[in-house]
Coordinates of C-alpha atoms and ligand atoms in Angstrom, one line a residue:
M1 CA 119.8 75.5 89.5
A2 CA 120.8 78.7 88.6
D3 CA 117.7 80.4 90.4
G4 CA 117.8 78.2 93.7
T5 CA 114.2 76.7 92.7
M6 CA 113.5 73.2 91.9
T7 CA 112.5 72.0 88.3
P8 CA 110.9 68.2 88.2
P9 CA 113.1 66.2 86.2
L10 CA 112.3 65.4 82.6
P11 CA 110.2 62.6 82.0
E12 CA 111.5 59.7 80.3
D13 CA 108.4 60.1 77.5
A14 CA 108.7 63.7 77.1
R15 CA 112.5 62.9 76.8
S16 CA 112.2 60.6 74.1
A17 CA 109.4 62.9 72.0
L18 CA 111.4 65.4 72.2
K19 CA 114.8 64.1 70.8
A20 CA 112.6 62.1 68.1
A21 CA 111.8 65.8 66.8
V22 CA 115.0 67.3 66.2
G23 CA 116.4 64.0 65.1
D24 CA 119.9 62.5 66.0
K25 CA 121.8 65.6 65.2
G26 CA 119.6 67.7 67.7
W27 CA 120.9 66.8 71.0
Y28 CA 122.8 66.5 73.5
E29 CA 122.3 64.6 77.2
T30 CA 125.7 63.9 78.5
E31 CA 127.4 66.6 81.0
A32 CA 130.3 67.1 78.7
D33 CA 128.4 67.7 75.3
M34 CA 126.2 69.6 76.9
A35 CA 128.8 72.0 79.4
P36 CA 129.4 74.7 76.4
Y37 CA 126.2 75.4 76.7
L38 CA 125.7 75.4 80.7
A39 CA 128.4 77.5 80.9
E40 CA 128.2 81.5 81.5
E41 CA 131.6 83.0 80.8
R42 CA 132.0 85.1 83.5
G43 CA 131.3 82.1 85.7
Y44 CA 128.6 84.1 87.4
Y45 CA 125.8 81.6 87.0
H46 CA 126.2 78.2 86.4
G47 CA 123.5 76.4 83.2
E48 CA 121.3 73.3 84.9
S49 CA 119.5 71.4 81.8
P50 CA 118.7 67.4 81.6
L51 CA 118.5 68.0 78.0
V52 CA 120.2 70.6 75.4
L53 CA 118.1 70.7 71.7
R54 CA 119.6 71.9 68.8
P55 CA 116.7 72.1 66.0
A56 CA 117.4 72.8 62.7
N57 CA 114.4 74.4 61.1
T58 CA 111.3 76.6 62.6
E59 CA 109.3 73.3 62.3
E60 CA 111.3 71.1 64.8
V61 CA 111.2 74.4 67.1
S62 CA 107.8 73.8 67.0
K63 CA 107.4 70.3 67.9
I64 CA 109.7 71.1 71.0
V65 CA 107.7 73.4 72.3
T66 CA 104.6 71.6 71.7
I67 CA 105.9 68.7 73.8
C68 CA 107.3 71.2 76.7
A69 CA 103.7 72.7 76.7
Q70 CA 101.9 69.4 76.9
H71 CA 104.3 68.3 79.8
G72 CA 104.3 71.8 81.3
I73 CA 108.6 71.2 81.0
P74 CA 110.6 75.2 80.9
I75 CA 112.5 75.9 77.8
T76 CA 115.5 78.7 78.1
P77 CA 116.3 79.5 74.7
Q78 CA 119.6 80.3 73.9
G79 CA 121.7 82.0 70.9
G80 CA 125.5 82.9 70.9
N81 CA 125.1 83.0 74.8
T82 CA 127.4 86.0 74.8
G83 CA 124.7 87.8 76.8
L84 CA 125.3 89.8 80.0
C85 CA 122.4 89.4 82.0
G86 CA 122.5 85.3 82.2
G87 CA 119.1 85.9 80.1
A88 CA 120.6 83.0 78.4
V89 CA 121.4 80.1 81.6
A90 CA 118.9 77.4 81.9
T91 CA 117.3 76.8 85.0
G92 CA 116.1 73.2 84.7
G93 CA 114.1 72.4 81.7
V94 CA 115.5 72.0 77.9
L95 CA 117.8 74.5 77.1
V96 CA 116.8 75.0 73.4
N97 CA 120.6 76.5 71.2
L98 CA 118.9 78.5 68.0
G99 CA 122.4 77.9 66.4
R100 CA 121.9 75.2 63.4
M101 CA 119.1 77.2 62.3
N102 CA 121.3 79.8 60.0
T103 CA 120.4 80.2 56.6
V104 CA 119.9 83.3 54.8
R105 CA 116.4 82.7 53.5
E106 CA 116.3 86.4 51.3
V107 CA 117.9 89.4 50.0
D108 CA 115.7 91.6 48.4
A109 CA 117.3 94.4 47.2
I110 CA 114.8 96.8 45.6
N111 CA 112.8 96.4 49.4
A112 CA 116.3 96.9 51.2
T113 CA 115.6 93.7 53.3
M114 CA 117.2 90.5 54.1
T115 CA 115.5 87.6 55.6
V116 CA 117.3 85.4 58.3
E117 CA 117.1 82.9 60.7
A118 CA 117.5 83.2 64.1
G119 CA 121.0 81.1 64.4
C120 CA 122.6 83.6 62.0
I121 CA 125.5 84.9 63.8
L122 CA 125.7 89.0 63.7
K123 CA 129.5 89.1 61.9
E124 CA 127.9 86.9 59.0
L125 CA 124.8 89.1 58.5
Q126 CA 126.9 92.3 58.4
D127 CA 129.4 90.1 55.5
K128 CA 126.0 88.5 54.0
A129 CA 125.4 92.4 53.4
A130 CA 128.5 93.9 52.3
D131 CA 127.9 90.9 49.6
A132 CA 124.8 92.3 48.8
G133 CA 126.2 96.3 48.7
F134 CA 124.6 97.1 51.4
L135 CA 125.2 97.7 55.1
F136 CA 123.6 96.0 58.1
P137 CA 124.8 98.5 60.6
L138 CA 123.9 96.7 63.7
S139 CA 127.6 96.0 65.7
L140 CA 129.0 95.0 68.6
A141 CA 132.3 93.2 70.0
A142 CA 130.6 89.7 70.8
E143 CA 129.7 90.1 67.2
G144 CA 131.5 87.5 65.7
T145 CA 129.8 84.9 68.0
C146 CA 126.1 86.2 69.0
Q147 CA 123.2 85.3 66.9
I148 CA 120.9 87.5 65.4
G149 CA 117.5 85.6 67.4
G150 CA 119.9 87.1 70.9
N151 CA 120.0 90.4 69.5
L152 CA 116.5 90.8 68.3
S153 CA 115.9 89.1 71.9
T154 CA 117.9 91.4 73.8
N155 CA 117.1 94.6 71.3
A156 CA 120.6 95.1 71.5
G157 CA 122.6 98.2 71.4
G158 CA 126.1 98.5 69.8
I159 CA 128.2 101.5 68.4
Q160 CA 125.9 102.6 65.7
V161 CA 122.7 102.9 67.5
L162 CA 123.7 107.4 67.4
R163 CA 123.1 107.3 63.6
Y164 CA 120.4 103.7 62.6
G165 CA 119.0 102.8 66.2
N166 CA 118.7 99.5 68.9
T167 CA 118.0 96.5 67.2
R168 CA 114.4 97.1 67.0
D169 CA 114.6 99.6 64.8
L170 CA 116.0 97.5 62.1
V171 CA 113.1 94.7 62.2
L172 CA 110.3 94.7 60.0
G173 CA 108.9 91.4 60.7
L174 CA 109.3 88.3 62.6
E175 CA 108.8 84.6 62.7
V176 CA 108.1 82.9 65.9
V177 CA 107.4 79.9 67.5
T178 CA 104.8 81.2 70.4
A179 CA 104.4 79.6 74.1
D180 CA 101.9 76.9 72.8
G181 CA 104.1 75.7 70.2
R182 CA 102.0 77.4 67.3
I183 CA 104.4 79.7 64.3
W184 CA 103.6 83.0 63.6
H185 CA 103.9 83.5 60.3
G186 CA 105.0 87.5 61.1
L187 CA 107.6 87.8 58.2
R188 CA 106.4 90.6 56.4
G189 CA 108.8 93.4 54.9
L190 CA 106.6 95.9 55.2
R191 CA 107.3 100.2 56.4
K192 CA 104.2 100.4 56.4
N193 CA 101.9 97.9 58.2
N194 CA 98.8 100.2 61.0
T195 CA 97.3 97.0 61.4
G196 CA 96.3 97.4 65.8
Y197 CA 99.1 95.9 67.8
D198 CA 102.9 95.9 66.5
L199 CA 102.9 92.2 67.3
K200 CA 106.4 91.7 66.9
Q201 CA 107.6 94.6 69.3
L202 CA 106.6 92.1 72.0
F203 CA 109.0 89.7 71.2
M204 CA 112.0 91.9 70.6
G205 CA 113.4 92.8 74.1
A206 CA 111.4 89.6 75.6
E207 CA 114.6 87.6 75.9
G208 CA 113.0 84.6 75.2
T209 CA 109.6 84.7 77.8
L210 CA 106.8 84.9 75.2
G211 CA 108.1 82.8 72.7
I212 CA 111.4 81.7 70.3
I213 CA 112.1 83.8 67.5
T214 CA 112.7 81.5 64.3
A215 CA 113.6 84.5 61.6
A216 CA 113.3 88.2 60.5
V217 CA 112.9 90.5 57.9
L218 CA 115.9 92.7 58.5
K219 CA 116.3 96.4 56.8
L220 CA 119.1 97.4 55.1
F221 CA 120.7 100.9 53.9
P222 CA 123.3 102.5 52.0
Q223 CA 126.6 101.4 52.4
P224 CA 128.5 105.1 53.5
A225 CA 130.6 106.1 50.4
E226 CA 133.3 107.7 53.0
T227 CA 134.1 107.2 56.9
T228 CA 135.7 109.3 59.4
T229 CA 137.4 108.0 62.9
A230 CA 139.2 110.0 64.9
L231 CA 140.3 110.0 68.3
V232 CA 140.0 112.9 70.4
A233 CA 141.1 114.1 74.1
S234 CA 139.3 116.4 76.1
E235 CA 139.5 118.0 79.6
S236 CA 136.1 117.2 81.0
P237 CA 132.9 115.2 80.0
D238 CA 131.1 118.7 79.6
L239 CA 133.3 119.4 76.9
L240 CA 132.7 116.6 75.1
S241 CA 129.0 116.6 75.4
A242 CA 129.4 120.3 73.6
L243 CA 132.1 118.1 70.6
L244 CA 128.9 116.0 70.3
G245 CA 126.4 118.8 69.7
R246 CA 129.3 120.5 67.0
L247 CA 129.6 117.7 65.2
K248 CA 125.7 116.6 64.8
K249 CA 125.3 120.5 63.0
A250 CA 128.3 120.3 61.2
T251 CA 127.6 117.3 59.6
G252 CA 123.9 116.8 58.9
D253 CA 124.0 114.3 61.7
Q254 CA 125.9 112.1 60.0
V255 CA 128.0 111.1 63.2
T256 CA 127.4 107.3 63.6
S257 CA 129.3 106.7 66.5
F258 CA 130.4 108.7 69.7
E259 CA 132.1 106.7 72.1
Y260 CA 133.4 107.7 75.6
I261 CA 136.6 106.6 77.3
Q262 CA 138.2 107.2 80.2
R263 CA 142.1 106.9 80.7
N264 CA 141.7 103.9 83.1
P265 CA 140.1 101.7 80.6
L266 CA 142.3 102.6 77.5
E267 CA 145.5 102.1 80.4
A268 CA 143.8 98.5 81.1
V269 CA 144.3 98.1 77.3
F270 CA 147.4 99.1 77.1
A271 CA 148.3 96.8 79.6
H272 CA 146.6 93.5 78.6
I273 CA 145.5 93.6 75.1
P274 CA 149.0 92.9 72.4
N275 CA 149.6 95.0 69.7
T276 CA 148.0 98.2 71.0
Q277 CA 149.9 101.7 72.3
D278 CA 148.4 105.0 72.6
P279 CA 147.9 106.8 69.8
M280 CA 148.6 109.8 71.7
Q281 CA 151.6 111.6 72.9
E282 CA 150.3 113.1 76.2
V283 CA 148.3 111.2 78.5
Y284 CA 144.9 112.8 79.0
E285 CA 141.6 111.4 81.2
H286 CA 139.1 111.7 78.9
Y287 CA 138.3 110.3 75.9
A288 CA 135.9 110.5 72.7
L289 CA 136.4 107.5 69.5
I290 CA 134.1 109.5 66.8
E291 CA 132.9 108.1 63.5
M292 CA 131.1 110.4 60.4
A293 CA 129.9 108.7 57.7
S294 CA 128.1 109.8 54.4
G295 CA 126.6 108.7 51.3
Q296 CA 129.5 111.1 49.0
E297 CA 132.7 110.9 48.6
G298 CA 134.7 114.0 49.3
V299 CA 132.6 115.6 52.2
I300 CA 133.0 114.2 55.8
R301 CA 136.5 114.6 56.0
D302 CA 136.6 118.2 55.4
L303 CA 133.5 118.9 57.5
A304 CA 135.1 116.7 60.5
E305 CA 138.2 118.1 60.2
T306 CA 136.5 121.7 60.2
A307 CA 134.3 121.1 63.2
L308 CA 137.5 119.3 65.2
G309 CA 139.3 122.5 64.6
E310 CA 136.6 125.1 65.9
A311 CA 136.4 122.4 69.0
F312 CA 140.2 123.5 69.7
E313 CA 139.6 127.1 69.6
A314 CA 136.5 127.1 71.7
G315 CA 138.4 124.7 74.2
E316 CA 136.3 120.8 73.8
I317 CA 139.1 119.2 72.8
I318 CA 142.9 119.5 73.5
D319 CA 144.2 116.5 71.4
A320 CA 143.1 114.8 67.9
V321 CA 144.2 112.1 66.0
L322 CA 142.3 111.3 62.7
A323 CA 142.5 108.5 60.8
E324 CA 144.4 108.5 57.8
S325 CA 143.1 105.0 56.8
G326 CA 141.0 101.9 57.1
D327 CA 143.8 100.3 59.3
Q328 CA 144.4 103.4 61.6
A329 CA 140.5 103.7 62.2
A330 CA 140.6 99.7 62.9
K331 CA 143.3 100.4 65.0
L332 CA 141.6 102.9 66.7
W333 CA 138.1 100.5 67.1
N334 CA 140.0 97.7 68.1
L335 CA 141.5 100.3 71.4
R336 CA 137.9 100.8 71.9
E337 CA 136.6 97.5 71.7
S338 CA 139.0 95.7 73.7
I339 CA 138.7 97.1 76.8
P340 CA 135.9 94.5 78.0
E341 CA 138.7 91.8 77.3
A342 CA 141.3 94.6 79.1
L343 CA 138.7 94.7 82.2
K344 CA 138.5 90.8 82.4
H345 CA 142.6 91.4 83.8
C346 CA 141.9 94.1 86.3
G347 CA 140.4 91.5 88.9
P348 CA 137.0 91.6 90.4
S349 CA 134.6 94.1 89.3
A350 CA 131.3 96.0 89.7
K351 CA 129.3 96.4 86.2
H352 CA 126.4 98.9 84.8
D353 CA 125.3 99.7 82.2
I354 CA 123.2 102.8 83.2
S355 CA 121.7 105.4 80.7
V356 CA 120.6 108.9 80.8
P357 CA 119.3 111.5 78.5
V358 CA 122.9 112.6 76.6
S359 CA 122.7 115.8 78.4
K360 CA 122.8 114.3 81.7
V361 CA 126.1 112.1 81.4
P362 CA 128.7 114.8 82.6
E363 CA 126.0 115.0 85.7
F364 CA 125.5 111.2 86.6
L365 CA 129.9 110.8 86.7
K366 CA 130.2 113.7 88.8
K367 CA 127.3 112.5 91.5
A368 CA 128.3 108.8 90.6
D369 CA 132.1 109.0 91.4
P370 CA 132.2 110.5 94.3
H371 CA 129.2 107.6 95.9
V372 CA 131.3 104.7 94.5
Q373 CA 134.3 105.7 95.9
A374 CA 132.3 106.0 99.3
A375 CA 131.0 102.4 98.9
I376 CA 134.2 100.8 97.4
P377 CA 136.9 102.8 99.2
G378 CA 140.1 102.6 96.7
C379 CA 138.1 100.9 93.8
T380 CA 139.1 102.1 89.7
I381 CA 136.0 103.9 87.7
M382 CA 136.2 102.3 84.3
A383 CA 133.5 104.2 82.6
F384 CA 133.2 103.9 78.9
G385 CA 130.2 103.5 76.7
H386 CA 128.1 104.9 73.9
M387 CA 127.8 108.1 75.5
G388 CA 126.4 109.4 72.0
D389 CA 123.4 107.1 73.2
G390 CA 123.5 108.2 76.9
N391 CA 124.6 104.9 77.7
L392 CA 127.8 104.6 80.2
H393 CA 129.2 101.0 81.4
Y394 CA 130.2 102.6 84.5
N395 CA 132.5 99.5 85.8
L396 CA 134.6 99.6 89.2
V397 CA 137.4 97.5 89.4
M398 CA 137.7 97.0 92.7
P399 CA 141.1 97.2 94.9
K400 CA 143.5 93.9 94.7
E401 CA 143.4 92.9 98.3
T402 CA 139.0 92.5 97.7
T403 CA 138.7 88.6 99.1
P404 CA 135.9 86.9 96.5
E405 CA 133.4 87.5 99.4
D406 CA 133.7 90.7 99.6
A407 CA 133.8 90.8 95.7
E408 CA 130.2 89.2 95.7
R409 CA 129.2 91.3 98.4
L410 CA 129.5 94.5 96.6
R411 CA 128.8 93.2 93.3
H412 CA 125.2 93.0 94.9
D413 CA 125.4 96.4 96.8
V414 CA 126.7 99.5 95.1
P415 CA 124.4 98.5 91.6
P416 CA 121.2 100.1 93.7
G417 CA 123.2 103.3 94.6
V418 CA 124.0 103.8 90.8
H419 CA 120.6 102.9 89.5
D420 CA 119.3 105.1 91.9
I421 CA 121.7 108.1 90.6
A422 CA 120.6 107.3 87.4
D423 CA 117.3 107.0 88.1
S424 CA 117.0 110.7 89.8
L425 CA 118.2 112.2 86.4
G426 CA 115.8 110.0 84.3
G427 CA 117.8 107.1 83.6
S428 CA 117.6 103.6 83.4
F429 CA 119.2 100.7 84.9
S430 CA 119.7 98.7 81.7
A431 CA 120.1 100.5 78.5
E432 CA 121.2 97.5 76.5
H433 CA 122.3 94.8 78.4
G434 CA 118.5 93.5 79.4
I435 CA 117.5 92.2 82.3
G436 CA 118.1 88.0 82.0
L437 CA 118.4 86.8 85.9
M438 CA 120.3 89.5 87.2
K439 CA 118.0 92.7 87.1
V440 CA 115.1 91.5 87.5
H441 CA 114.6 92.6 91.6
E442 CA 116.0 96.3 89.6
M443 CA 112.4 95.7 87.3
D444 CA 110.8 95.0 90.7
R445 CA 112.6 98.2 92.3
Y446 CA 112.2 100.7 89.4
K447 CA 109.1 99.5 87.5
T448 CA 106.0 101.5 89.1
D449 CA 102.8 99.5 89.9
I450 CA 101.0 99.6 86.3
E451 CA 104.4 99.1 84.6
K452 CA 104.6 95.9 86.6
H453 CA 100.3 94.9 85.8
L454 CA 101.2 95.3 82.1
L455 CA 104.5 93.1 82.2
R456 CA 102.6 90.1 83.8
S457 CA 99.4 90.9 82.2
I458 CA 101.4 90.1 78.5
K459 CA 103.8 87.1 80.3
Q460 CA 99.8 85.5 81.1
A461 CA 98.6 86.1 78.0
L462 CA 101.3 84.6 75.7
D463 CA 102.6 82.4 78.2
P464 CA 99.6 80.9 80.3
K465 CA 101.9 77.6 81.2
G466 CA 105.0 80.2 82.4
I467 CA 106.8 77.4 81.0
M468 CA 109.1 80.3 78.6
N469 CA 112.4 81.3 79.9
P470 CA 111.0 81.3 83.9
G471 CA 112.5 83.7 86.3
K472 CA 113.9 86.2 83.9
V473 CA 112.5 89.7 82.8
V474 CA 109.3 89.5 84.5
P475 CA 109.2 90.6 88.4
Ligands
FAD501 C1 132.8 91.9 74.7 C2 130.9 91.8 74.5 C3 130.6 93.1 74.3 C4 129.0 93.2 74.2 N1 128.8 94.8 73.8 C5 127.1 94.7 73.6 C6 126.7 96.2 73.1 O1 127.5 96.6 72.7 N2 125.4 95.9 72.8 C7 124.8 94.9 73.6 O2 123.8 95.3 73.5 N3 124.9 93.9 74.0 C8 126.2 93.8 73.9 N4 126.8 92.5 74.8 C9 125.8 91.8 75.0 C10 125.5 90.6 74.4 O3 126.1 90.4 73.3 C11 123.9 90.7 73.2 O4 123.1 91.0 74.1 C12 123.9 89.8 72.2 O5 122.7 90.3 71.6 C13 123.7 88.9 73.0 O6 123.1 87.6 71.7 P1 123.3 85.7 72.2 O7 123.0 85.5 70.6 O8 124.4 85.6 72.6 O9 122.3 85.6 73.1 P2 122.2 85.3 74.0 O10 123.2 85.1 75.5 O11 122.4 83.2 74.1 O12 120.8 85.2 74.7 C14 120.2 86.2 75.1 C15 119.1 86.5 75.4 O13 118.0 86.0 74.1 C16 117.1 85.2 74.3 N5 117.3 84.5 73.1 C17 118.5 84.3 72.7 N6 118.1 83.8 71.2 C18 116.6 84.1 71.4 C19 116.0 83.5 70.4 N7 115.5 83.2 69.3 N8 114.3 83.2 70.1 C20 113.9 84.1 71.7 N9 114.8 84.2 73.0 C21 115.8 84.3 72.2 C22 117.5 84.2 75.5 O14 116.9 83.4 76.3 C23 118.5 85.1 76.3 O15 117.3 85.6 77.5 C24 128.4 92.3 74.5 C25 128.6 91.1 75.2 C26 129.9 91.0 75.0 C27 130.7 89.4 75.4

């Protein structure tokens, strides 16, 4: 068991009923067939399940959950299995992977919405929206693998939150199989609907602990007519903060991404990712990758150039590269998006996904850096992330000689101190990756008694038998 608890074996009558519910193409039970669904990429956890189910439609999901509810069998929902907190790791019971439910049911161009099934791959939805002349703005490095059901269930963030919001903000309606197997048909494409509690919000960010999301109505946006991408270098995060304010004002809030990158993670990319090189002549400590977009052509580039010129004069930036083509912009983005892959080659690490108010990002770094240097002498700080949203992936690579045992210990011992610093600045210990198995103890630490009471009450009301993704999220 991934969480160390014991689950009863799957009763034979339940196993047969579950297999019959999904038909021959919808289940795996040999170790080899189940292996890809039980693996967790970074090896922090290993899932355990006697049966992997891959339903083809909502009715099959409903049958699965009904049978599991009758027998008290735990269910772990799974999308693309790219989550970074162990939420999709099966801890006994059945694993329900939504990958076969990948139909786009409708694109409504007038309502600017798209109704999609939970198993659609995010990149394919972006392409589908583009084919219809729209933008679906959710974008993150795992977009070629993660599924919209997983994005909704983790309320994923990504690189365009600054302009379009988190996944929650991109949804008008949901279809959900509740923990007793009933189907909630909430696929409304309404932009106004003040009829009591907003039920869909409960299931988003719930990481599969309240029900299984089977479909969603997503908002679509106009494609930007012009996009400008720039990599800038600066002497400090404070100065980059000032630059963010300047650009927002100068462009009329058309900054879509403002990504902070320290030199160290950039060096890791040059060292480990083929076909990458430094686009600047000099070496600097702090960078920001910035994207600005506008609905009209011939506007944003001029505004950006003027504002960056003023930022030079004000000393906020000391170097800049403006992409001259889509290809150059893609190369700059490749540097940012390759960081997680590059860091895998750097040795054992401790990771944090914190957020603070945007204005407090520089202060967080000033306080966290000496703290972690004392906690892990000789560690390399690899900070990068969505500075425009106040969200940093504050990663620490441990010295090469760190033993696996020490690495494991430090991975548990160091984050609480970093989370305390974020907390003291009014921040959060989990900005966009969620809670899963990994951060349940931090929920216990940081949530107030009233918050814990409300969380447990919601869980009890919607999943009284406690079969939906047990051990995750709720402390
Ligand atoms: C390289 C890389 C970059 C990343 N960048 C970002 C980033 O910028 N921003 C960000 O927010 N995340 C990021 N992530 C994390 C991850 O990609 C997201 O959390 C993503 O939204 C998870 O989608 P998934 O389909 O893989 O979900 P999974 O990992 O399969 O599941 C995640 C959680 O959702 C639940 N779940 C999945 N599908 C359903 C469903 N249909 N109904 C109910 N519950 C369900 C699971 O039980 C689990 O708790 C990144 C990951 C990687 C590997």
